[in-house]
Amino acid sequence: MKPLGNKINNNRIVFKLGGKSISDGEKAKKLAEKVLFKLKTGKQIAIVVSATGDTTDLLIRYCEKACGGKVSKKDLDEIVAMGERTSARLFAATLKAQGANTKFLDPSDIDWPIITDDNFGDANPLESECLPKIRSKLEQLFNENIIPVMPGFIGKTLRGEITTLVGVEATQQLSLSLKP
């Protein structure tokens, strides 16, 4: 997956928070303080969050053992996405607790911006669908001085089914795509 689009805006920062960097409440609180410091410099900020610690690996191993290798890629995508979704929701709450105006974006939202093909477990973003949604959603939030916080490496199909994106660096690439 490559970053979608190519327009750079130097007034915007996209933080990509890895799982280990927010693996406990103290780490999350310190990162939230750094985000708020950047916000005070006049930057517009978006945040993409990975699952905490080893959550994704634990969920995959659990499914493999519990389902004996018979879990569908579609079901596994739904399950694995829960780690990312929970971490992003927790970090949005951490920011709010420190006074930030945030919006947790979730793939269940009607206006979720990352639309993919239906290749479960290895989905590719549909650039023609994603770019207008990314730009309109983020512009709206930036104009309202709201920090969007979203889970990484998750998309959804045109039918609204949860997918996980191609490759281990998908969260990083998603982060780059959000800098319209």
Coordinates of N, CA and C in Angstrom, one line a residue:
M1 N 0.8 -1.2 0.0 CA 0.0 0.0 0.0 C 0.9 1.2 0.0
K2 N 0.6 2.2 -0.9 CA 1.3 3.4 -0.9 C 0.4 4.5 -0.4
P3 N 1.0 5.6 0.1 CA 0.2 6.7 0.6 C -0.8 7.2 -0.5
L4 N -2.0 7.5 -0.2 CA -3.0 8.0 -1.2 C -2.8 9.5 -1.4
G5 N -2.8 9.9 -2.6 CA -2.6 11.3 -2.9 C -1.1 11.7 -2.7
N6 N -0.9 13.0 -2.9 CA 0.5 13.5 -2.8 C 0.6 14.9 -2.3
K7 N -0.5 15.5 -1.9 CA -0.4 16.9 -1.5 C 0.1 17.0 -0.1
I8 N 1.1 17.9 0.1 CA 1.7 18.0 1.5 C 1.2 19.4 2.1
N9 N 0.8 19.3 3.3 CA 0.4 20.5 4.0 C 1.3 20.6 5.3
N10 N 2.2 21.6 5.3 CA 3.2 21.6 6.4 C 2.5 22.1 7.8
N11 N 1.3 22.5 7.8 CA 0.6 22.9 9.0 C -0.1 21.7 9.7
R12 N 0.1 20.5 9.0 CA -0.6 19.3 9.6 C 0.4 18.3 10.0
I13 N 0.1 17.6 11.1 CA 0.9 16.5 11.6 C 0.0 15.3 11.8
V14 N 0.5 14.2 11.3 CA -0.2 12.9 11.5 C 0.7 12.1 12.4
F15 N 0.2 11.8 13.6 CA 0.9 11.0 14.6 C 0.5 9.6 14.3
K16 N 1.5 8.7 14.2 CA 1.2 7.2 14.1 C 1.7 6.7 15.4
L17 N 0.8 6.2 16.2 CA 1.1 5.7 17.5 C 1.2 4.2 17.5
G18 N 2.3 3.6 17.7 CA 2.5 2.2 17.7 C 2.0 1.5 18.9
G19 N 1.8 0.2 18.9 CA 1.3 -0.5 20.0 C 2.1 -0.4 21.3
K20 N 3.4 -0.5 21.2 CA 4.2 -0.4 22.4 C 4.2 1.0 23.0
S21 N 4.1 2.0 22.2 CA 4.2 3.4 22.7 C 2.9 3.7 23.6
I22 N 1.9 3.0 23.4 CA 0.7 3.3 24.2 C 0.2 2.0 25.0
S23 N 1.2 1.2 25.3 CA 0.9 -0.1 25.9 C 0.4 0.0 27.4
D24 N 0.5 1.1 28.0 CA -0.1 1.3 29.3 C -0.6 2.8 29.5
G25 N -1.3 3.0 30.5 CA -1.9 4.3 30.7 C -1.0 5.5 30.9
E26 N 0.2 5.2 31.5 CA 1.2 6.3 31.7 C 1.8 6.7 30.4
K27 N 2.1 5.7 29.6 CA 2.7 6.0 28.2 C 1.7 6.8 27.4
A28 N 0.4 6.3 27.4 CA -0.6 7.0 26.6 C -0.8 8.5 27.1
K29 N -0.7 8.7 28.4 CA -0.9 10.0 29.0 C 0.3 10.9 28.5
K30 N 1.5 10.4 28.6 CA 2.7 11.2 28.1 C 2.6 11.5 26.6
L31 N 2.1 10.6 25.8 CA 2.0 10.9 24.4 C 0.9 11.9 24.2
A32 N -0.2 11.8 24.9 CA -1.3 12.8 24.8 C -0.7 14.2 25.1
E33 N 0.1 14.3 26.1 CA 0.7 15.6 26.5 C 1.5 16.2 25.3
K34 N 2.3 15.3 24.6 CA 3.1 15.7 23.5 C 2.2 16.2 22.3
V35 N 1.1 15.5 22.1 CA 0.1 15.9 21.1 C -0.4 17.2 21.4
L36 N -0.8 17.5 22.6 CA -1.4 18.8 23.0 C -0.4 19.9 22.9
F37 N 0.9 19.6 23.2 CA 1.9 20.6 23.0 C 2.0 21.0 21.6
K38 N 2.0 20.1 20.6 CA 2.0 20.4 19.2 C 0.8 21.2 18.8
L39 N -0.3 20.8 19.3 CA -1.6 21.5 19.0 C -1.5 23.0 19.4
K40 N -0.9 23.3 20.5 CA -0.7 24.6 21.0 C 0.2 25.5 20.0
T41 N 0.9 24.8 19.2 CA 1.8 25.5 18.2 C 1.0 25.9 17.0
G42 N -0.3 25.6 16.9 CA -1.1 25.9 15.8 C -1.2 24.8 14.7
K43 N -0.7 23.7 15.0 CA -0.7 22.6 14.0 C -2.1 21.9 14.0
Q44 N -2.5 21.4 12.9 CA -3.7 20.6 12.8 C -3.2 19.2 12.9
I45 N -3.8 18.4 13.7 CA -3.3 17.0 14.0 C -4.4 16.0 13.8
A46 N -3.9 14.9 13.2 CA -4.7 13.6 13.0 C -3.8 12.5 13.7
I47 N -4.5 11.5 14.2 CA -3.8 10.5 14.9 C -4.3 9.1 14.4
V48 N -3.3 8.2 14.1 CA -3.6 6.9 13.7 C -3.0 6.0 14.7
V49 N -3.8 5.1 15.3 CA -3.4 4.3 16.4 C -3.4 2.8 16.1
S50 N -2.3 2.1 16.5 CA -2.2 0.6 16.3 C -2.7 0.0 17.6
A51 N -3.0 -1.3 17.6 CA -3.4 -2.0 18.8 C -2.3 -2.0 19.8
T52 N -2.6 -1.9 21.1 CA -1.6 -1.9 22.2 C -0.8 -3.2 22.3
G53 N 0.4 -3.0 22.6 CA 1.3 -4.2 22.9 C 1.2 -5.2 21.8
D54 N 1.0 -6.4 22.3 CA 0.9 -7.6 21.3 C -0.5 -8.0 21.1
T55 N -1.4 -7.1 21.2 CA -2.9 -7.4 21.1 C -3.2 -8.1 19.8
T56 N -2.7 -7.6 18.6 CA -3.0 -8.2 17.3 C -2.5 -9.7 17.3
D57 N -1.3 -9.9 17.7 CA -0.7 -11.2 17.7 C -1.5 -12.2 18.6
L58 N -1.9 -11.7 19.7 CA -2.7 -12.5 20.7 C -4.0 -12.9 20.1
L59 N -4.7 -11.9 19.4 CA -6.0 -12.2 18.8 C -5.9 -13.3 17.7
I60 N -4.8 -13.1 16.9 CA -4.6 -14.1 15.8 C -4.3 -15.5 16.4
R61 N -3.4 -15.6 17.4 CA -3.1 -16.9 18.0 C -4.4 -17.5 18.7
Y62 N -5.1 -16.7 19.3 CA -6.4 -17.2 20.0 C -7.3 -17.8 18.9
C63 N -7.5 -17.1 17.8 CA -8.3 -17.6 16.7 C -7.8 -18.9 16.1
E64 N -6.5 -18.9 15.9 CA -5.9 -20.1 15.3 C -6.1 -21.3 16.3
K65 N -5.9 -21.1 17.6 CA -6.1 -22.3 18.5 C -7.6 -22.6 18.7
A66 N -8.4 -21.6 18.9 CA -9.8 -21.8 19.2 C -10.6 -22.4 18.0
C67 N -10.2 -21.9 16.8 CA -11.0 -22.3 15.6 C -10.3 -23.4 14.8
G68 N -9.1 -23.8 15.3 CA -8.4 -24.9 14.6 C -8.1 -24.6 13.1
G69 N -7.8 -23.3 12.9 CA -7.5 -22.9 11.5 C -8.7 -22.8 10.6
K70 N -9.9 -22.8 11.2 CA -11.1 -22.8 10.3 C -11.8 -21.4 10.4
V71 N -11.1 -20.4 10.9 CA -11.8 -19.1 10.9 C -11.6 -18.5 9.5
S72 N -12.6 -17.8 9.0 CA -12.5 -17.2 7.7 C -11.7 -15.9 7.8
K73 N -11.1 -15.5 6.6 CA -10.4 -14.3 6.6 C -11.3 -13.1 7.0
K74 N -12.5 -13.1 6.5 CA -13.5 -12.1 6.9 C -13.7 -12.0 8.4
D75 N -13.9 -13.1 9.0 CA -14.1 -13.1 10.5 C -12.8 -12.7 11.2
L76 N -11.7 -13.2 10.7 CA -10.4 -12.8 11.4 C -10.2 -11.3 11.3
D77 N -10.5 -10.7 10.1 CA -10.4 -9.2 10.0 C -11.2 -8.5 11.0
E78 N -12.5 -9.0 11.2 CA -13.4 -8.3 12.2 C -12.7 -8.4 13.6
I79 N -12.2 -9.6 13.9 CA -11.6 -9.9 15.3 C -10.4 -9.0 15.5
V80 N -9.5 -9.1 14.5 CA -8.2 -8.4 14.6 C -8.4 -6.9 14.7
A81 N -9.4 -6.4 14.0 CA -9.7 -5.0 14.0 C -10.1 -4.5 15.4
M82 N -10.6 -5.3 16.2 CA -11.0 -4.9 17.5 C -9.9 -4.4 18.4
G83 N -8.7 -4.9 18.2 CA -7.5 -4.4 19.0 C -7.2 -3.0 18.6
E84 N -7.2 -2.7 17.3 CA -6.9 -1.3 16.8 C -8.0 -0.4 17.2
R85 N -9.3 -0.8 17.1 CA -10.4 0.0 17.4 C -10.4 0.4 18.9
T86 N -10.1 -0.6 19.7 CA -10.1 -0.3 21.2 C -9.0 0.6 21.5
S87 N -7.8 0.4 21.0 CA -6.7 1.3 21.3 C -6.9 2.7 20.9
A88 N -7.5 2.9 19.7 CA -7.8 4.3 19.2 C -8.9 4.9 20.1
R89 N -9.9 4.2 20.5 CA -10.9 4.7 21.3 C -10.3 5.1 22.7
L90 N -9.4 4.3 23.2 CA -8.8 4.6 24.5 C -7.9 5.9 24.4
F91 N -7.2 6.0 23.3 CA -6.3 7.2 23.1 C -7.2 8.4 22.9
A92 N -8.3 8.3 22.2 CA -9.1 9.5 22.1 C -9.7 9.9 23.5
A93 N -10.0 9.0 24.3 CA -10.5 9.3 25.6 C -9.4 9.9 26.5
T94 N -8.1 9.4 26.3 CA -7.0 10.0 27.0 C -6.8 11.5 26.6
L95 N -6.9 11.8 25.4 CA -6.8 13.2 24.9 C -8.0 14.0 25.5
K96 N -9.2 13.5 25.4 CA -10.3 14.2 26.0 C -10.2 14.5 27.4
A97 N -9.6 13.6 28.2 CA -9.4 13.7 29.6 C -8.5 14.9 29.9
Q98 N -7.6 15.2 28.9 CA -6.7 16.3 29.1 C -7.2 17.6 28.4
G99 N -8.4 17.6 28.0 CA -9.0 18.8 27.5 C -9.1 19.0 26.0
A100 N -8.6 18.0 25.3 CA -8.6 18.1 23.8 C -10.0 17.8 23.2
N101 N -10.2 18.4 22.1 CA -11.5 18.2 21.4 C -11.1 17.1 20.3
T102 N -11.6 15.9 20.5 CA -11.3 14.8 19.6 C -12.5 14.2 19.1
K103 N -12.3 13.5 18.0 CA -13.4 12.6 17.4 C -12.8 11.3 17.1
F104 N -13.3 10.2 17.7 CA -12.9 8.9 17.4 C -13.6 8.5 16.1
L105 N -12.8 8.1 15.1 CA -13.4 7.6 13.8 C -13.3 6.1 13.8
D106 N -14.4 5.5 13.5 CA -14.5 4.0 13.5 C -15.0 3.5 12.2
P107 N -14.6 2.3 11.8 CA -15.1 1.8 10.5 C -16.6 1.6 10.4
S108 N -17.2 1.5 11.6 CA -18.7 1.4 11.5 C -19.4 2.7 11.2
D109 N -18.6 3.8 11.2 CA -19.2 5.2 10.9 C -19.5 5.2 9.4
I110 N -20.6 5.8 9.1 CA -21.1 5.9 7.7 C -20.1 6.6 6.8
D111 N -19.3 7.6 7.4 CA -18.4 8.4 6.6 C -16.9 7.9 6.9
W112 N -16.7 6.7 7.3 CA -15.4 6.1 7.4 C -14.7 6.3 6.1
P113 N -13.5 6.9 6.1 CA -12.8 7.2 4.8 C -12.0 6.2 4.1
I114 N -11.7 5.1 4.7 CA -10.8 4.1 4.1 C -11.7 2.9 3.5
I115 N -11.9 3.0 2.2 CA -12.7 2.0 1.5 C -11.8 1.1 0.7
T116 N -12.0 -0.2 0.8 CA -11.1 -1.2 0.2 C -11.9 -2.1 -0.7
D117 N -11.0 -2.9 -1.4 CA -11.6 -4.1 -2.1 C -12.0 -5.1 -1.1
D118 N -12.5 -6.2 -1.5 CA -13.0 -7.2 -0.5 C -12.0 -8.4 -0.4
N119 N -10.7 -8.1 -0.6 CA -9.7 -9.1 -0.4 C -9.4 -9.2 1.1
F120 N -10.2 -9.9 1.9 CA -10.1 -9.9 3.3 C -8.7 -10.4 3.7
G121 N -8.1 -9.7 4.7 CA -6.8 -10.1 5.2 C -5.7 -9.4 4.5
D122 N -6.0 -8.9 3.3 CA -4.9 -8.3 2.5 C -5.6 -7.3 1.5
A123 N -6.4 -6.4 2.1 CA -7.2 -5.5 1.2 C -6.4 -4.3 0.7
N124 N -6.8 -3.8 -0.4 CA -6.2 -2.7 -1.0 C -7.2 -1.5 -1.0
P125 N -6.8 -0.3 -0.6 CA -7.7 0.8 -0.6 C -8.1 1.2 -2.1
L126 N -9.3 1.6 -2.2 CA -9.8 2.1 -3.5 C -9.6 3.6 -3.5
E127 N -8.5 4.0 -4.2 CA -8.1 5.4 -4.1 C -9.2 6.3 -4.5
S128 N -10.0 6.0 -5.6 CA -11.0 6.9 -6.0 C -12.1 7.0 -5.0
E129 N -12.3 6.1 -4.1 CA -13.3 6.2 -3.1 C -12.7 6.8 -1.8
C130 N -11.4 6.6 -1.5 CA -10.8 7.0 -0.3 C -10.5 8.5 -0.3
L131 N -9.9 9.0 -1.4 CA -9.4 10.4 -1.4 C -10.5 11.4 -1.1
P132 N -11.6 11.4 -1.8 CA -12.6 12.4 -1.5 C -13.1 12.3 0.0
K133 N -13.3 11.0 0.5 CA -13.7 10.9 1.9 C -12.7 11.4 2.9
I134 N -11.4 11.0 2.6 CA -10.4 11.5 3.5 C -10.4 13.0 3.6
R135 N -10.4 13.6 2.4 CA -10.3 15.1 2.3 C -11.5 15.8 3.0
S136 N -12.7 15.3 2.6 CA -13.9 16.0 3.2 C -14.0 15.7 4.7
K137 N -13.7 14.5 5.2 CA -13.9 14.2 6.6 C -12.8 15.0 7.4
L138 N -11.6 14.9 7.0 CA -10.5 15.6 7.7 C -10.6 17.1 7.7
E139 N -11.0 17.6 6.5 CA -11.1 19.1 6.4 C -12.2 19.6 7.3
Q140 N -13.3 18.8 7.4 CA -14.4 19.2 8.3 C -13.9 19.2 9.7
L141 N -13.2 18.2 10.1 CA -12.7 18.1 11.5 C -11.7 19.2 11.8
F142 N -10.7 19.4 10.9 CA -9.7 20.4 11.1 C -10.3 21.8 11.2
N143 N -11.3 22.1 10.4 CA -12.0 23.4 10.4 C -12.7 23.6 11.7
E144 N -13.1 22.5 12.4 CA -13.8 22.6 13.7 C -12.8 22.5 14.8
N145 N -11.5 22.5 14.5 CA -10.5 22.3 15.6 C -10.6 21.0 16.4
I146 N -11.0 20.0 15.7 CA -11.1 18.6 16.3 C -10.0 17.8 15.8
I147 N -9.4 17.0 16.8 CA -8.4 16.0 16.4 C -9.0 14.7 16.1
P148 N -8.9 14.3 14.8 CA -9.4 12.9 14.5 C -8.5 11.9 15.0
V149 N -9.0 10.8 15.6 CA -8.3 9.7 16.1 C -8.9 8.5 15.5
M150 N -8.1 7.7 14.8 CA -8.6 6.5 14.1 C -7.7 5.3 14.2
P151 N -8.3 4.1 14.2 CA -7.5 2.9 14.2 C -6.7 2.8 12.9
G152 N -5.5 2.1 13.0 CA -4.7 1.9 11.8 C -5.1 0.6 11.1
F153 N -4.6 0.4 9.9 CA -4.7 -0.7 9.1 C -6.0 -1.4 8.9
I154 N -7.1 -0.6 9.1 CA -8.4 -1.1 8.9 C -9.1 -0.3 7.8
G155 N -9.9 -1.0 7.0 CA -10.7 -0.4 6.0 C -12.1 -1.1 6.1
K156 N -12.9 -0.7 5.1 CA -14.2 -1.4 5.0 C -14.5 -1.4 3.5
T157 N -15.3 -2.5 3.1 CA -15.6 -2.6 1.7 C -16.8 -1.6 1.4
L158 N -17.1 -1.5 0.1 CA -18.3 -0.7 -0.3 C -19.6 -1.2 0.4
R159 N -19.6 -2.5 0.8 CA -20.7 -3.1 1.5 C -20.7 -2.9 3.0
G160 N -19.6 -2.2 3.5 CA -19.5 -1.9 4.9 C -18.8 -3.0 5.7
E161 N -18.2 -4.0 5.1 CA -17.6 -5.1 5.8 C -16.1 -4.7 6.2
I162 N -15.7 -5.0 7.4 CA -14.4 -4.7 7.9 C -13.3 -5.5 7.2
T163 N -12.3 -4.8 6.8 CA -11.1 -5.4 6.2 C -9.8 -5.0 6.9
T164 N -8.8 -5.8 6.7 CA -7.5 -5.3 7.2 C -6.6 -5.1 5.9
L165 N -5.8 -4.1 6.0 CA -5.1 -3.6 4.8 C -3.8 -4.4 4.5
V166 N -3.3 -4.3 3.3 CA -2.2 -5.0 2.8 C -0.9 -4.7 3.6
G167 N -0.2 -5.7 4.1 CA 1.2 -5.5 4.6 C 1.3 -5.0 6.0
V168 N 2.4 -5.3 6.6 CA 2.7 -5.0 8.0 C 2.8 -3.5 8.2
E169 N 3.2 -2.8 7.2 CA 3.4 -1.3 7.3 C 2.1 -0.5 6.9
A170 N 1.0 -1.2 6.8 CA -0.3 -0.5 6.4 C -0.6 0.6 7.3
T171 N -0.4 0.5 8.6 CA -0.8 1.7 9.5 C 0.1 2.9 9.1
Q172 N 1.4 2.6 8.9 CA 2.3 3.7 8.5 C 1.8 4.4 7.2
Q173 N 1.5 3.6 6.2 CA 1.0 4.1 4.9 C -0.3 4.9 5.1
L174 N -1.2 4.3 5.9 CA -2.4 5.0 6.2 C -2.2 6.4 6.8
S175 N -1.2 6.4 7.7 CA -0.9 7.7 8.3 C -0.4 8.7 7.3
L176 N 0.4 8.3 6.4 CA 0.9 9.2 5.3 C -0.3 9.7 4.5
S177 N -1.3 8.8 4.2 CA -2.4 9.2 3.4 C -3.3 10.2 4.0
L178 N -3.3 10.3 5.3 CA -4.1 11.3 6.0 C -3.6 12.7 6.0
K179 N -2.5 12.9 5.4 CA -1.9 14.3 5.4 C -2.3 15.0 4.1
P180 N -3.5 15.4 4.0 CA -4.0 16.0 2.7 C -3.3 17.3 2.4

